[in-house]
XYZ file of C-alpha atoms in Angstrom:
532
model
C -8.975 43.797 -4.360
C -5.991 42.675 -2.186
C -3.331 40.917 -4.177
C -3.115 38.142 -1.539
C -6.869 37.294 -2.142
C -6.303 36.694 -5.801
C -3.670 34.057 -5.178
C -5.364 30.669 -5.062
C -4.901 27.031 -6.008
C -7.663 26.761 -8.509
C -5.317 26.727 -11.480
C -3.188 23.617 -10.985
C -0.497 23.433 -13.688
C 1.169 20.278 -12.525
C 0.678 17.941 -9.576
C 0.639 14.232 -8.699
C -1.421 11.996 -6.481
C 0.440 8.972 -5.033
C -2.104 6.468 -3.700
C -0.947 3.665 -1.405
C -3.016 0.451 -1.021
C -1.851 -2.073 1.599
C -2.383 -5.850 1.208
C -1.008 -9.110 2.490
C -0.134 -12.483 1.015
C -1.512 -15.535 2.819
C 0.943 -18.192 1.829
C 3.538 -20.571 3.260
C 5.955 -20.216 0.258
C 9.282 -18.465 0.762
C 9.463 -14.694 0.028
C 12.169 -15.294 -2.579
C 9.752 -17.597 -4.526
C 7.199 -14.657 -4.442
C 9.840 -12.354 -5.873
C 10.636 -14.851 -8.692
C 6.945 -15.422 -9.492
C 6.190 -11.739 -9.808
C 9.123 -11.278 -12.196
C 7.668 -14.130 -14.371
C 4.073 -12.861 -14.182
C 2.230 -11.265 -17.061
C 1.649 -8.000 -15.239
C 5.348 -7.274 -14.455
C 7.001 -4.980 -17.053
C 9.665 -7.207 -18.508
C 12.175 -7.424 -21.387
C 9.574 -9.292 -23.469
C 7.263 -6.266 -23.255
C 10.124 -4.025 -24.163
C 10.925 -6.080 -27.317
C 7.304 -6.153 -28.309
C 6.994 -2.405 -28.006
C 10.121 -1.850 -30.043
C 9.024 -4.131 -32.831
C 5.640 -2.609 -32.978
C 7.084 0.952 -32.961
C 9.392 0.218 -35.868
C 6.596 -1.313 -37.887
C 4.150 1.524 -37.140
C 6.842 4.100 -37.981
C 7.536 2.573 -41.412
C 3.751 2.392 -42.093
C 3.225 6.015 -41.202
C 6.211 7.216 -43.153
C 5.053 5.218 -46.164
C 1.727 7.029 -45.997
C 3.384 10.386 -45.652
C 5.610 9.882 -48.789
C 2.419 9.494 -50.841
C 1.164 12.857 -49.738
C 1.624 15.810 -52.143
C 2.901 18.210 -49.517
C 5.612 15.859 -48.234
C 8.894 17.619 -49.333
C 10.915 14.617 -50.791
C 10.952 11.030 -51.584
C 13.323 8.569 -49.817
C 14.155 4.856 -49.753
C 12.598 3.034 -46.784
C 15.459 0.561 -46.768
C 17.843 3.241 -45.475
C 15.684 4.145 -42.495
C 17.874 2.215 -40.071
C 20.648 4.746 -40.633
C 19.826 7.641 -38.319
C 21.526 11.033 -38.535
C 20.290 13.311 -35.719
C 21.743 16.513 -37.134
C 20.523 19.815 -35.568
C 20.877 21.522 -38.914
C 17.833 20.086 -40.560
C 16.288 22.037 -43.402
C 12.860 20.772 -42.569
C 11.347 18.870 -39.671
C 8.079 17.029 -38.999
C 6.970 16.023 -35.540
C 4.107 13.664 -35.380
C 2.277 12.151 -32.382
C 0.519 8.930 -33.303
C -0.950 7.222 -30.278
C 1.918 6.135 -28.041
C 4.402 6.901 -30.803
C 6.223 10.220 -31.296
C 8.736 10.594 -34.160
C 10.350 13.358 -36.033
C 11.520 13.499 -39.648
C 14.062 16.001 -40.998
C 17.013 16.423 -43.323
C 18.332 17.941 -46.515
C 17.658 17.122 -50.170
C 20.101 14.182 -50.263
C 19.370 12.456 -46.867
C 16.687 12.123 -44.254
C 16.759 11.797 -40.387
C 14.351 9.715 -38.490
C 13.960 9.737 -34.700
C 11.113 7.840 -33.128
C 10.166 7.319 -29.478
C 7.557 5.196 -27.740
C 6.003 7.081 -24.962
C 5.167 3.937 -22.886
C 8.747 2.698 -23.258
C 10.256 6.008 -22.404
C 8.020 6.157 -19.317
C 9.303 2.692 -18.335
C 12.955 3.758 -18.821
C 12.454 6.924 -16.741
C 10.806 4.939 -13.853
C 13.640 2.257 -13.837
C 16.228 4.940 -13.624
C 14.281 6.685 -10.859
C 13.976 3.447 -8.872
C 17.688 2.828 -9.151
C 18.431 6.271 -7.874
C 15.924 6.005 -5.053
C 17.465 2.713 -3.989
C 20.895 4.291 -3.683
C 19.522 7.296 -1.845
C 17.429 5.085 0.447
C 20.478 3.032 1.395
C 22.395 6.167 2.409
C 19.487 7.826 4.344
C 17.332 4.929 5.617
C 19.966 2.207 5.903
C 20.621 -1.353 4.640
C 17.772 -2.827 6.760
C 15.161 -0.855 5.023
C 16.404 -1.206 1.398
C 16.782 -4.997 1.820
C 13.442 -5.441 3.595
C 11.469 -5.191 0.377
C 11.614 -5.043 -3.411
C 9.846 -2.713 -5.862
C 8.389 -3.765 -9.136
C 6.957 -1.711 -11.962
C 3.757 -3.226 -13.292
C 2.171 -2.571 -16.701
C 1.047 1.060 -16.609
C -2.341 2.445 -17.666
C -2.876 5.274 -20.054
C -5.375 7.778 -18.609
C -7.324 10.473 -20.249
C -8.119 13.051 -17.624
C -11.397 15.028 -17.530
C -9.761 17.938 -19.387
C -8.594 15.504 -22.167
C -4.948 15.631 -21.059
C -3.260 12.232 -21.470
C -1.024 10.917 -18.737
C 0.470 7.593 -17.657
C -0.965 6.060 -14.466
C 2.049 4.240 -13.130
C 1.725 1.257 -10.816
C 4.461 0.118 -8.418
C 4.223 -2.800 -6.027
C 6.333 -3.022 -2.901
C 6.689 -6.537 -1.497
C 8.141 -6.856 1.938
C 9.913 -9.791 3.512
C 7.065 -10.442 5.991
C 4.588 -11.131 3.093
C 2.948 -7.688 3.301
C 2.803 -5.417 0.358
C 1.804 -1.945 -0.780
C 0.470 -1.104 -4.205
C 1.200 2.399 -5.318
C -0.527 4.330 -8.077
C 0.950 7.634 -9.366
C -1.471 9.850 -11.223
C -0.149 13.104 -12.742
C -2.487 16.160 -12.827
C -1.877 18.480 -15.744
C -3.624 21.878 -16.365
C -6.579 21.129 -14.120
C -8.225 22.343 -10.901
C -8.701 21.092 -7.378
C -12.521 20.528 -7.470
C -12.314 16.656 -7.318
C -9.917 16.936 -4.426
C -12.303 19.295 -2.555
C -15.021 16.764 -3.127
C -12.814 13.951 -1.917
C -13.414 12.064 -5.138
C -10.275 11.533 -7.093
C -12.025 9.487 -9.754
C -13.683 12.730 -11.020
C -10.274 13.389 -12.665
C -10.659 10.277 -14.778
C -12.388 10.244 -18.142
C -10.928 7.082 -19.625
C -8.426 4.361 -18.547
C -6.662 2.059 -20.980
C -4.011 -0.561 -20.524
C -2.214 -1.621 -23.694
C -1.745 -5.177 -22.319
C -4.817 -5.987 -20.178
C -8.331 -5.316 -21.310
C -9.870 -5.381 -17.822
C -8.951 -1.824 -17.086
C -10.877 -0.356 -20.029
C -14.150 -0.763 -18.164
C -12.980 1.099 -15.066
C -13.017 4.834 -14.099
C -12.702 4.422 -10.357
C -9.116 4.450 -9.036
C -9.917 2.162 -6.106
C -11.199 -0.365 -8.584
C -8.022 -0.050 -10.604
C -5.971 -0.799 -7.461
C -8.182 -3.796 -6.636
C -7.794 -5.089 -10.213
C -4.014 -4.859 -10.024
C -3.985 -6.725 -6.639
C -6.372 -9.427 -7.884
C -4.202 -9.988 -10.973
C -1.071 -10.174 -8.782
C -2.796 -12.750 -6.560
C -3.869 -14.758 -9.555
C -0.452 -14.583 -11.258
C 1.429 -15.542 -8.079
C -1.137 -18.269 -7.153
C -1.347 -17.040 -3.560
C -4.336 -15.821 -1.514
C -4.331 -12.046 -0.911
C -6.285 -9.784 1.477
C -6.592 -6.070 0.697
C -7.001 -3.754 3.644
C -9.236 -0.703 3.555
C -6.528 1.517 4.943
C -5.306 3.259 1.786
C -3.921 6.796 1.982
C -3.067 9.419 -0.575
C -0.185 11.834 -0.887
C -1.184 14.868 -2.972
C 1.782 16.883 -4.361
C 1.477 20.285 -6.048
C 4.663 21.397 -7.804
C 3.317 24.160 -10.023
C 0.191 26.203 -9.497
C -1.056 29.677 -9.814
C -0.127 31.574 -6.657
C 3.018 29.522 -5.922
C 4.398 31.219 -2.773
C 7.780 32.969 -2.931
C 8.551 31.570 0.505
C 7.125 28.576 2.189
C 6.738 30.587 5.442
C 4.312 33.075 3.873
C 1.651 31.057 2.157
C -1.262 33.353 1.032
C -4.476 33.031 3.092
C -6.529 31.942 0.188
C -4.175 29.132 -0.632
C -4.210 28.093 3.000
C -7.955 27.816 2.717
C -7.667 25.821 -0.519
C -5.379 23.406 1.203
C -7.529 23.079 4.241
C -10.514 22.367 2.014
C -8.623 19.455 0.480
C -7.130 17.835 3.621
C -10.520 18.209 5.406
C -12.625 17.301 2.396
C -15.459 17.363 1.859
C -16.230 20.570 3.650
C -19.721 22.153 3.437
C -19.591 25.058 1.077
C -21.657 27.877 2.534
C -21.845 31.257 0.923
C -19.964 34.070 2.792
C -18.448 31.494 5.216
C -14.661 31.499 5.487
C -12.404 28.748 6.885
C -9.461 31.199 7.130
C -8.851 30.790 10.902
C -9.307 26.984 10.769
C -6.957 26.723 7.807
C -4.274 28.757 9.567
C -4.559 26.588 12.782
C -4.483 23.355 10.790
C -1.365 24.298 8.806
C 0.340 25.362 11.908
C -0.511 22.305 13.978
C -0.512 19.530 11.402
C 2.488 20.195 9.261
C 5.995 18.907 8.570
C 8.012 21.842 7.172
C 11.494 22.216 5.721
C 13.057 25.384 4.370
C 11.344 25.156 1.015
C 8.519 22.609 1.375
C 5.523 22.055 3.628
C 3.642 18.709 4.029
C 0.218 19.123 5.596
C -1.067 15.976 7.277
C -4.646 14.740 7.162
C -5.862 13.562 10.553
C -7.743 10.733 8.880
C -4.601 9.641 7.018
C -2.735 11.115 4.065
C -0.780 14.218 3.208
C -0.641 17.207 0.903
C 2.758 18.731 -0.061
C 3.522 22.125 -1.597
C 6.735 24.016 -2.397
C 7.889 27.541 -2.846
C 9.612 29.249 -5.751
C 13.009 28.871 -4.131
C 12.640 25.034 -4.427
C 11.571 25.113 -8.056
C 14.413 27.513 -8.895
C 16.962 25.168 -7.309
C 15.622 22.159 -9.251
C 15.745 24.209 -12.376
C 19.387 25.120 -11.899
C 20.268 21.456 -11.271
C 18.297 20.368 -14.351
C 19.959 22.865 -16.696
C 23.407 21.873 -15.511
C 22.747 18.123 -15.702
C 21.158 18.155 -19.164
C 23.127 21.131 -20.593
C 19.999 23.147 -21.276
C 20.264 26.874 -21.951
C 16.644 27.745 -22.760
C 13.768 25.793 -21.283
C 11.085 24.407 -23.574
C 7.691 22.978 -22.632
C 9.115 19.535 -22.284
C 11.804 20.818 -19.913
C 9.196 22.437 -17.677
C 7.220 19.157 -17.585
C 10.411 17.247 -16.664
C 11.230 19.766 -13.906
C 7.722 19.550 -12.401
C 7.880 15.743 -12.484
C 11.336 15.626 -10.897
C 10.106 18.030 -8.233
C 7.009 15.850 -7.485
C 9.062 12.723 -7.260
C 11.631 14.316 -4.984
C 8.898 15.410 -2.603
C 7.393 11.942 -2.723
C 10.758 10.406 -1.847
C 11.318 12.762 1.061
C 7.972 11.742 2.678
C 7.365 8.157 1.534
C 9.447 6.426 4.259
C 7.351 8.051 7.066
C 4.077 7.252 5.159
C 5.100 3.599 4.729
C 5.903 3.208 8.478
C 2.610 4.681 9.418
C 0.774 2.512 6.958
C 2.655 -0.589 8.292
C 1.728 0.108 11.821
C -1.921 0.339 10.803
C -1.568 -2.867 8.826
C -0.151 -5.019 11.592
C -2.790 -3.768 14.078
C -5.532 -4.555 11.587
C -4.033 -7.905 10.718
C -3.781 -8.907 14.377
C -7.401 -8.039 14.931
C -8.666 -9.601 11.716
C -6.734 -12.785 12.445
C -8.316 -13.111 15.844
C -11.772 -12.611 14.492
C -11.631 -14.720 11.361
C -9.655 -17.720 12.645
C -9.266 -19.814 15.743
C -5.474 -19.924 15.385
C -3.482 -20.670 18.462
C -3.016 -17.424 20.448
C 0.657 -18.197 20.735
C 1.024 -18.191 16.964
C -0.977 -14.982 16.600
C 1.081 -13.195 19.186
C 4.299 -14.555 17.677
C 3.402 -13.206 14.236
C 2.321 -9.832 15.661
C 5.505 -9.272 17.636
C 7.641 -10.462 14.768
C 5.955 -7.643 12.644
C 6.706 -5.111 15.356
C 10.413 -6.184 15.256
C 10.261 -5.998 11.454
C 9.072 -2.372 11.581
C 11.643 -1.366 14.219
C 14.460 -2.908 12.185
C 13.411 -0.938 9.113
C 13.799 2.253 11.112
C 16.896 1.197 12.987
C 19.531 2.726 10.680
C 17.784 5.860 9.437
C 18.769 9.479 10.211
C 17.480 11.066 13.401
C 15.585 13.644 11.325
C 13.788 10.751 9.615
C 12.817 9.215 12.998
C 11.462 12.645 13.977
C 9.473 12.871 10.739
C 7.991 9.379 11.349
C 6.922 10.349 14.821
C 5.490 13.633 13.586
C 3.459 11.925 10.874
C 2.243 9.346 13.327
C 1.120 11.838 15.922
C -0.693 13.978 13.358
C -2.772 11.134 11.912
C -4.691 10.053 15.042
C -7.961 9.188 13.245
C -6.072 7.013 10.706
C -4.168 4.896 13.255
C -7.106 5.012 15.852
C -4.732 3.671 18.554
C -7.181 4.079 21.459
C -10.054 2.477 19.515
C -7.862 -0.301 18.231
C -6.453 -1.033 21.687
C -9.891 -1.135 23.206
C -11.173 -3.468 20.507
C -8.174 -5.731 20.953
C -8.668 -5.849 24.814
C -12.370 -6.562 24.390
C -11.576 -9.245 21.800
C -8.975 -10.793 24.042
C -11.514 -11.083 26.821
C -13.998 -12.676 24.413
C -11.314 -15.129 23.268
C -10.496 -16.023 26.864
C -14.192 -16.718 27.556
C -14.427 -18.680 24.355
C -11.303 -20.733 25.395
C -12.790 -21.349 28.830
C -16.115 -22.429 27.315
C -14.255 -24.898 25.036
C -12.330 -26.230 28.022
C -15.572 -26.583 29.921
C -17.165 -28.464 26.955
C -14.187 -30.792 26.989
C -14.425 -31.179 30.709
C -18.196 -31.993 30.340
C -17.329 -34.618 27.723
C -14.742 -36.167 30.051
C -17.255 -36.018 32.964
C -20.024 -37.706 31.009
C -17.654 -40.310 29.629
C -16.327 -40.887 33.171
C -19.860 -41.201 34.535
C -20.787 -43.765 31.948
C -17.602 -45.818 32.729
C -18.345 -45.425 36.450
C -21.914 -46.644 36.061
C -20.941 -49.552 33.907
C -17.796 -50.762 35.498
C -17.389 -48.768 38.659
C -19.250 -50.954 41.266
C -17.398 -54.208 40.450
C -14.035 -52.314 40.369
C -14.703 -50.701 43.726
C -15.721 -54.046 45.272
C -12.587 -55.752 43.920
C -10.463 -52.949 45.276
C -11.901 -53.263 48.788
C -11.385 -57.021 48.727
C -7.788 -56.410 47.723
C -7.359 -53.820 50.511
C -8.737 -56.200 53.104
C -6.359 -58.925 51.982
C -3.402 -56.590 52.149
C -4.371 -55.327 55.606
C -5.171 -58.819 56.960
C -2.939 -58.135 60.017
C -5.330 -55.409 61.347
C -7.829 -57.119 63.565
C -11.540 -56.844 62.611
C -10.735 -54.671 59.555
C -14.029 -54.300 57.667
C -15.343 -57.283 59.627
C -18.555 -55.661 60.786
C -19.331 -54.201 57.248
C -20.355 -56.244 54.334
C -17.944 -55.208 51.440
C -20.618 -55.113 48.720
C -22.673 -52.715 50.837
C -19.671 -50.383 51.239
C -18.872 -50.750 47.549
C -22.334 -49.642 46.635
C -22.182 -46.586 48.937
C -18.890 -45.450 47.536
C -20.041 -46.037 43.961
C -23.195 -44.114 44.562
C -21.389 -41.093 46.140
C -18.851 -40.942 43.316
C -21.584 -40.846 40.632
C -23.547 -38.264 42.651
C -20.438 -36.057 42.829
C -19.690 -36.359 39.057
C -23.378 -35.438 38.266
C -23.297 -32.404 40.653
C -19.967 -31.117 39.146
C -21.394 -31.515 35.622
C -24.525 -29.465 36.218
C -22.630 -26.868 38.265
C -20.284 -26.210 35.357
C -23.218 -25.958 32.964
C -24.769 -23.380 35.190
C -21.534 -21.387 35.305
C -20.828 -21.249 31.543
C -24.416 -20.749 30.369
C-alpha cells in the first residue's frame, strides 16, 4: 500500500468547530443601554458567578479532603483549619490528584505539613477566555483598526459542559458579539477531542453531542441539538434585555483541525486521501458509493476555493463556511513559542492540549474578520428583504436603514490591512451560494415592483375615496353653488352687452352640474378598470 493512501483524517486528535448565528435587536433603545443590560443579565458571566464558584469550590474541597482523611490508605492526618496556608513545593513526598466534577485538586507534602492546590475547571475556562479576548482586542486594533474594534463588544455567556459521543468532556463556550447597529452574532465554540469526522461528513454536528449541561441554567439539559442551544441562548438574551429579537437562518461554521493523523509536513503537499476527506466535509453530505473516488473533485475544490498562507490553508464552502488545516511547521512554531513563554522543557499531556487550543484559536482569529464581514453582508440583504415583506414601513426609512448598514460595514473595513481586504474579497467570491447575490437582487427588484404597484393601488384607493366624496358633495351642493357662481359672474360682467341674456342661468347651471358629475363617474370607473 502506498504510504500516501494511509494518511487520512479519520483520527482527529484535536479540532474545534466555531458556529456563528446572526440575529438582530428590534428596539429603539440606545446601544449603550443594551451593553449595560447584557452586563446585568443572568446569562452574562459576571463577578457574582466567579464568587459563587470560588465559595462552592472551597466548600467542596474541604468536604472531599475530610472524607479522604477518614480512609485507611490516606498517608497522614492534618488539621483542616490550616488549609488556607498553601505551600506549592515541587519536592512533595506524596501527591494525590483528584478530579471531582468541575473541581480538580492535588494534595501533597511531607510528614509535618501538607500542600493543597485546587482549581475549578469552569472558572479556569472563564479566565482563559477573558485573557484571550483581551489579547484579541489588542491584535484586532492593530490589524483591523479602531473602527472595527469600537463597532462592537464581545461578552462571554455562561458556558455549557458537553459530553461528546466518545465520553470526552469539553466546555461549549458561548460568545455574543453586539454591534452598534443593533445587529449581533452568537458564537459557539465546540472542541473535538480524540474523535473522527463522521458527523462532519454527514453534515450533522449534533451527532458529536451526547449530553449538554449548564451549571446555571436548566433549560440546556434537555437539548442535544446545537442549533437549539444557539436559539436558547438568543431567546434568553432577548428575555433578559427585554427587547424583541429576530434570528436569521444564515448561520455558518468554521471547522478547525489542529492535530490529526496524517498532519502534512508542508501545507503545499496535502496527501490525496486527506484532500478527499476535506472535500467530503465541505461538500457534505456526499453520496458514499463503493469504489467511487472524489480525488479529482477534491483536488480542484482545494485549488479553486482556498485561502492559503505559508503554513495554513482555509477551504471555503460554496454554501457558506470554512475548514482550516495546518502543517507541522505551524504546530512546531507554536510549540517553540509556548515553551519559551511558559518556561516548559518537557511537554506533558496538558501542554499538548494547550498548544492545540492556542493553534485553533489563532486560526480562528486569522479568519474571523472575513467571516464576520461576509455574514454581515448576508444579514443586511436579508434584513432589507424581510423588512419590505413583513412591514409597510416608509420606503425612505427602509432605504435609509439599508444604506446606513452598508456604510457601517465599509467603515469596519476601512482601516484594515490590504491583505485582510483581499481575504474578505476572496471569502466573498468563494461563497456564492451563501450570499446568493443574483437571487437576492432579483428578489429585491421583483419585490420593489410589487411595492410600487401596491403603493399605486393605495393611491388609487385614496383617489377613489376623494372622487366618491367629491361626487357626493357635488350632487348635494353642486347645483346651487354653480348657479350662484353664474349669477355672480353675470353681475361682475354687467358691462358686456347681452351676456347670458339669451340663456336662463338655472338651465346652464344644470348642464354644467350634470357634465361635472358625469366626468367624475367616468374617471372613477376608468381607474377601477385600470387597477383591477
